[in-house]
Coordinates of C-alpha atoms in Angstrom, one line a residue:
M1 CA 58.6 19.3 4.1
L2 CA 58.2 16.7 1.2
L3 CA 61.1 18.7 -0.7
A4 CA 64.0 17.9 2.8
P5 CA 63.6 13.9 1.8
A6 CA 63.0 14.1 -1.4
T7 CA 66.5 16.1 -1.6
V8 CA 68.5 13.0 1.1
A9 CA 66.5 10.3 -1.6
L10 CA 67.8 12.2 -4.7
A11 CA 71.3 12.7 -3.1
A12 CA 71.5 9.1 -2.1
A13 CA 70.5 7.5 -5.3
L14 CA 73.0 10.0 -6.9
V15 CA 75.9 8.6 -4.9
A16 CA 74.8 4.9 -5.2
R17 CA 74.4 4.8 -8.9
A18 CA 76.2 7.2 -10.7
P19 CA 79.5 6.4 -12.1
W20 CA 82.3 7.7 -10.2
W21 CA 84.6 7.8 -12.8
L22 CA 82.0 10.6 -14.6
L23 CA 81.6 12.3 -11.2
A24 CA 85.7 12.3 -11.3
V25 CA 86.0 13.8 -14.1
L26 CA 82.9 16.9 -13.2
G27 CA 85.2 17.1 -10.4
L28 CA 88.6 17.5 -11.8
A29 CA 87.6 19.1 -15.4
S30 CA 85.6 22.2 -13.4
L31 CA 89.3 22.6 -11.8
V32 CA 91.0 23.8 -14.7
P33 CA 91.1 27.3 -14.9
R34 CA 88.9 29.1 -17.6
H35 CA 87.9 26.6 -19.1
F36 CA 85.3 23.6 -19.6
R37 CA 82.4 25.3 -18.7
L38 CA 79.4 22.6 -18.7
P39 CA 81.2 20.0 -16.4
R40 CA 81.8 23.1 -14.3
V41 CA 78.4 23.9 -13.7
L42 CA 76.9 20.1 -13.2
W43 CA 80.1 19.7 -10.6
M44 CA 78.1 22.6 -9.3
L45 CA 74.8 21.0 -8.9
T46 CA 76.0 17.8 -8.2
F47 CA 77.9 19.2 -5.3
Y48 CA 74.9 21.1 -4.2
L49 CA 72.8 18.3 -4.3
L50 CA 75.2 16.6 -2.0
W51 CA 75.4 19.7 0.3
E52 CA 72.3 20.2 0.5
A53 CA 71.7 16.5 1.6
A54 CA 74.7 16.6 4.2
A55 CA 73.4 19.7 5.6
L56 CA 69.6 18.3 6.3
V57 CA 71.0 15.0 7.5
A58 CA 73.1 17.4 10.0
M59 CA 70.0 19.3 11.4
F60 CA 68.4 15.8 11.5
V61 CA 70.5 14.7 14.0
L62 CA 70.4 17.7 15.7
W63 CA 66.5 17.3 16.2
V64 CA 66.7 13.9 18.1
A65 CA 69.7 14.7 20.3
S66 CA 67.5 17.9 21.4
G67 CA 64.7 14.9 22.3
A68 CA 62.6 15.2 18.8
G69 CA 62.9 18.8 18.8
W70 CA 62.0 19.5 22.7
H71 CA 65.6 21.4 23.3
L72 CA 66.2 23.3 19.9
D73 CA 65.3 26.7 21.2
T74 CA 67.6 26.6 23.5
P75 CA 70.7 28.7 23.3
A76 CA 73.0 25.3 23.9
F77 CA 71.3 24.1 20.8
R78 CA 70.8 27.2 18.6
R79 CA 74.9 27.4 19.4
A80 CA 74.9 24.5 18.2
H81 CA 72.9 25.3 14.7
Y82 CA 75.6 28.0 14.2
A83 CA 78.3 25.8 14.2
L84 CA 76.9 23.8 11.5
A85 CA 76.0 26.8 9.1
G86 CA 79.6 28.0 9.6
V87 CA 81.1 24.8 8.2
L88 CA 78.6 24.7 6.0
L89 CA 79.0 28.0 4.3
R90 CA 83.1 26.9 4.9
I91 CA 82.6 23.9 3.0
L92 CA 80.7 26.0 0.0
F93 CA 82.9 28.6 -0.2
W94 CA 85.9 26.4 -0.6
Q95 CA 84.4 24.8 -3.2
A96 CA 83.2 28.1 -5.0
R97 CA 86.6 29.6 -4.6
R98 CA 88.0 26.6 -6.2
V99 CA 85.8 26.1 -8.8
L100 CA 84.2 29.3 -9.7
R101 CA 87.7 31.4 -9.1
L102 CA 85.2 33.3 -6.6
R103 CA 87.2 35.6 -4.4
I104 CA 86.2 37.8 -1.9
R105 CA 87.7 41.3 -0.3
V106 CA 86.1 43.3 2.5
M107 CA 86.9 46.8 2.7
G108 CA 86.4 49.2 5.9
D109 CA 87.5 46.8 8.1
A110 CA 91.9 47.2 8.2
P111 CA 93.9 45.5 7.2
E112 CA 92.3 44.9 4.1
R113 CA 92.3 41.1 2.7
D114 CA 90.7 38.4 0.6
A115 CA 87.9 36.2 2.5
P116 CA 87.5 33.0 2.4
N117 CA 91.1 32.2 2.0
R118 CA 91.1 33.5 5.1
D119 CA 88.3 33.3 7.7
A120 CA 90.5 33.6 10.8
P121 CA 90.0 36.8 12.2
N122 CA 93.8 38.5 12.6
R123 CA 94.1 39.1 16.4
D124 CA 97.2 42.4 15.8
A125 CA 94.6 44.0 13.1
P126 CA 92.3 46.8 14.0
A127 CA 88.9 46.2 15.0
S128 CA 86.7 46.3 12.4
P129 CA 83.6 47.4 11.3
L130 CA 82.0 43.6 11.3
A131 CA 83.9 42.4 15.0
P132 CA 81.6 40.8 18.0
G133 CA 81.5 43.5 21.0
R134 CA 78.3 45.4 20.1
P135 CA 75.1 44.7 18.6
L136 CA 74.5 45.7 15.0
I137 CA 72.1 46.4 12.6
V138 CA 73.6 45.5 8.7
A139 CA 71.7 46.9 5.8
S140 CA 73.3 45.8 2.7
R141 CA 72.6 46.5 -1.1
H142 CA 70.8 43.7 -2.8
A143 CA 72.2 41.7 -5.7
G144 CA 70.6 38.0 -5.4
P145 CA 71.2 35.2 -3.3
G146 CA 74.8 35.4 -3.4
D147 CA 75.0 38.2 -1.5
S148 CA 72.8 36.8 1.7
F149 CA 75.6 33.7 1.5
I150 CA 79.0 35.6 1.3
L151 CA 77.7 37.8 4.3
V152 CA 76.6 35.7 6.4
H153 CA 79.4 33.3 5.9
L154 CA 81.7 36.2 6.7
L155 CA 79.5 37.0 9.7
I156 CA 79.5 33.6 11.2
N157 CA 83.1 32.5 10.1
R158 CA 85.5 35.7 10.0
F159 CA 83.4 38.3 12.6
R160 CA 82.2 35.6 15.1
R161 CA 79.2 36.6 14.6
E162 CA 75.3 35.4 15.3
P163 CA 73.2 36.8 12.5
R164 CA 69.9 37.3 12.1
I165 CA 68.2 37.1 8.8
V166 CA 65.8 38.9 6.7
L167 CA 64.9 37.0 4.0
V168 CA 62.5 36.6 0.4
E169 CA 59.7 34.3 1.5
A170 CA 61.1 32.7 -2.0
L171 CA 64.3 31.0 -0.1
Q172 CA 62.2 28.6 1.8
W173 CA 62.1 26.9 -1.8
D174 CA 66.3 25.6 -0.5
P175 CA 64.8 22.9 1.7
A176 CA 67.7 22.8 3.6
V177 CA 68.3 27.0 3.8
D178 CA 64.5 26.2 5.1
V179 CA 64.9 24.1 7.8
L180 CA 68.4 25.5 9.5
L181 CA 66.9 29.2 9.5
H182 CA 63.5 28.7 10.8
R183 CA 65.5 26.6 13.8
L184 CA 67.4 29.9 14.3
P185 CA 65.8 33.8 14.6
N186 CA 65.3 35.0 11.4
R187 CA 61.9 36.0 9.3
F188 CA 61.0 34.9 5.6
I189 CA 58.3 37.7 4.6
V190 CA 56.9 39.0 1.5
P191 CA 58.3 42.1 -0.8
T192 CA 55.2 44.6 -0.2
R193 CA 54.4 48.2 -2.3
W194 CA 55.6 51.7 -0.4
S195 CA 52.8 53.0 1.5
A196 CA 50.0 55.7 0.2
A197 CA 51.2 57.2 3.5
G198 CA 54.9 57.5 2.4
P199 CA 58.3 56.2 3.4
G200 CA 58.1 55.2 6.6
R201 CA 54.8 56.7 7.6
G202 CA 53.0 53.1 8.3
P203 CA 50.6 51.4 6.5
A204 CA 47.3 53.0 4.6
P205 CA 44.3 51.5 5.4
G206 CA 43.9 47.6 4.8
E207 CA 48.2 46.8 4.1
S208 CA 49.5 44.9 5.6
R209 CA 53.0 46.0 5.2
W210 CA 53.3 47.1 8.8
T211 CA 52.9 43.4 9.4
A212 CA 56.4 42.7 8.0
A213 CA 58.1 45.6 9.5
Q214 CA 56.8 44.7 13.3
E215 CA 58.6 40.9 12.3
V216 CA 61.5 42.9 11.8
G217 CA 61.0 44.5 14.6
A218 CA 61.1 41.8 17.0
L219 CA 63.6 39.8 15.2
A220 CA 66.2 43.1 15.8
R221 CA 65.2 42.8 19.9
G222 CA 67.6 41.6 22.2
L223 CA 70.6 41.3 20.0
G224 CA 73.8 40.8 21.9
G225 CA 76.8 42.1 21.3
N226 CA 77.6 39.6 19.0
G227 CA 74.5 40.0 17.2
A228 CA 74.2 41.1 13.8
M229 CA 70.9 41.8 12.2
L230 CA 71.4 41.7 8.3
I231 CA 69.0 43.5 6.5
F232 CA 68.7 44.3 2.2
P233 CA 66.7 47.8 2.5
E234 CA 65.7 47.9 -1.2
G235 CA 63.9 44.9 -0.6
G236 CA 65.0 43.0 -4.2
K237 CA 68.0 43.1 -6.7
F238 CA 67.9 46.1 -8.8
T239 CA 66.3 45.7 -12.0
K240 CA 64.7 48.6 -14.5
E241 CA 61.7 47.5 -13.8
R242 CA 61.7 47.9 -10.5
K243 CA 63.6 51.5 -10.5
F244 CA 60.9 52.4 -12.8
R245 CA 58.1 51.0 -10.1
R246 CA 59.9 52.6 -7.2
I247 CA 60.2 55.8 -8.9
E248 CA 55.9 55.6 -9.3
R249 CA 55.5 54.5 -5.9
L250 CA 57.2 57.3 -4.7
M251 CA 55.1 60.0 -7.0
R252 CA 52.4 58.8 -6.3
S253 CA 52.7 58.6 -2.4
G254 CA 53.7 62.6 -2.8
W255 CA 57.3 62.2 -2.6
T256 CA 58.6 64.2 -5.6
G257 CA 61.8 65.0 -4.5
H258 CA 63.3 61.0 -3.6
A259 CA 61.6 59.9 -7.0
R260 CA 64.3 62.5 -8.4
R261 CA 66.7 61.3 -6.6
A262 CA 65.4 58.1 -6.9
A263 CA 65.9 58.4 -10.6
A264 CA 69.3 59.2 -10.3
L265 CA 69.9 56.4 -8.7
S266 CA 71.8 53.7 -11.3
H267 CA 72.9 50.5 -9.1
V268 CA 70.8 50.9 -6.0
L269 CA 66.8 51.1 -5.6
A270 CA 65.2 53.5 -3.4
P271 CA 65.3 52.0 0.0
Q272 CA 62.2 50.9 1.2
P273 CA 62.2 52.4 5.3
G274 CA 59.8 50.1 7.0
G275 CA 62.1 47.2 8.4
M276 CA 65.0 49.6 9.2
L277 CA 63.1 51.5 11.1
A278 CA 61.5 49.0 12.6
A279 CA 65.2 47.6 13.4
L280 CA 66.6 51.1 14.8
D281 CA 63.9 51.3 16.9
A282 CA 63.9 47.7 18.6
A283 CA 67.8 47.9 18.6
P284 CA 68.2 51.5 19.9
D285 CA 71.6 50.3 21.1
A286 CA 73.0 48.7 17.4
D287 CA 75.2 50.2 15.3
V288 CA 74.6 49.8 12.1
V289 CA 77.1 49.5 9.5
F290 CA 76.1 49.7 5.7
I291 CA 77.4 47.5 2.8
G292 CA 78.0 47.8 -0.6
H293 CA 79.8 45.3 -3.1
T294 CA 80.9 44.9 -7.1
G295 CA 81.4 41.6 -8.8
L296 CA 77.8 39.8 -8.4
E297 CA 76.2 42.0 -10.8
G298 CA 76.1 39.1 -13.5
M299 CA 75.4 36.4 -11.2
A300 CA 71.7 36.9 -9.9
T301 CA 70.5 34.5 -12.2
L302 CA 71.2 30.8 -13.7
S303 CA 71.8 32.5 -17.8
G304 CA 73.9 35.1 -15.6
V305 CA 76.3 32.5 -13.6
W306 CA 76.7 30.7 -17.8
R307 CA 77.1 33.8 -19.4
D308 CA 80.1 34.6 -16.6
L309 CA 81.9 31.2 -16.8
P310 CA 84.5 30.7 -16.4
L311 CA 85.7 33.7 -15.5
D312 CA 87.6 34.7 -12.7
K313 CA 84.9 36.0 -10.3
R314 CA 86.1 38.9 -7.6
I315 CA 83.6 39.9 -5.1
V316 CA 84.6 43.5 -3.5
I317 CA 82.7 44.5 -0.4
Q318 CA 83.3 47.8 1.4
A319 CA 81.3 48.2 4.6
W320 CA 81.0 51.9 6.2
H321 CA 80.1 51.9 10.5
V322 CA 77.9 54.6 11.5
P323 CA 78.3 54.1 16.0
H324 CA 73.9 54.3 17.1
A325 CA 75.1 57.9 19.4
D326 CA 75.5 59.4 15.2
I327 CA 72.1 57.8 14.4
P328 CA 69.5 60.7 14.0
H329 CA 66.6 60.8 15.7
G330 CA 62.9 60.5 13.9
T331 CA 61.2 59.4 11.6
E332 CA 61.9 62.1 8.7
A333 CA 65.6 62.3 9.8
R334 CA 66.2 58.3 9.3
N335 CA 64.8 58.2 6.5
E336 CA 66.3 61.2 5.0
W337 CA 69.7 59.3 6.1
L338 CA 68.5 55.8 4.8
F339 CA 68.2 57.6 1.6
T340 CA 71.1 59.5 2.2
W341 CA 72.8 56.4 3.0
F342 CA 72.0 54.2 0.0
E343 CA 72.9 57.3 -2.0
R344 CA 76.7 56.8 -0.7
I345 CA 76.6 53.4 -1.7
D346 CA 75.4 53.9 -5.8
G347 CA 78.0 55.9 -6.0
W348 CA 80.5 53.7 -4.8
I349 CA 79.2 51.4 -7.2
G350 CA 79.9 52.9 -9.7
S351 CA 83.3 53.6 -8.8
N352 CA 84.7 50.3 -8.8
Q353 CA 83.1 48.1 -11.0
P354 CA 85.0 45.2 -11.6
L355 CA 87.2 45.2 -15.3
A356 CA 85.2 43.8 -18.1

């Protein structure tokens, strides 16, 4: 709770005391293609601080307008917060596009085009897998917090959806993310281990993983035609250490076949099915869209962002649509189905690596 007012105070002090000529120089230098790495980073940090503060002030205004929070959980104020999230993300990606040379291409929805340059939907185009009109569970490959921002931006601003998100607890350290997402139907969870009983079999005695799965299931209930639940079945971004730990857990659980298949994965982790299965059970009429993407692999850490700047960054997103009628029934069948899909995502990533 202390981070939010501290962020606003720091931003106000920056605006009041920082030389405007210095901010102008940083802003202009950051726009020069392929040059000025340090000014580019300093400008984005400054911009993000001001963006955070503006978001917090806007949410405070909504809190006051709701009767000091009395009506925050009503449909009208929920829509207002989704609208605010859309505006904030559009501004953030407008800046990222110019300063970081970030380009996003979405495939799997004809015709293909770059986003966020074109947030408005093309009404003459065939329906996208992510278009509104039916409830969706969006299961994505995970490569760090950047893909969460990108996918939520696309769901809100391009596809006019109201996403519900399953996020790691650590993102609550971001004050604006913390306040905004706690006012909307989302869940922050602690990444947990596989059950000793094996994937999808429920927790071993004394384990709390099932509680997280129940929370995910509760989040998926009541998805409307504009609703989309965003989940990352890997439970974290890919690293070699996590890959080996995941394989070891599968081996200890007796899932030797899955362990061998997990060892063959080069870009994604073996999915942890508990949350995904809970979401499917809670939203039986929902279609599923699987998401693979490339271009964010080097930007999962600050050192990676520093290393990649100031080169242009092109992110390619592939969406695969699975109608709810094609989703198998039963725990074992769904475990196999989910694992097979992540093998397909892994293969697609390997075939679509960005050029060095």
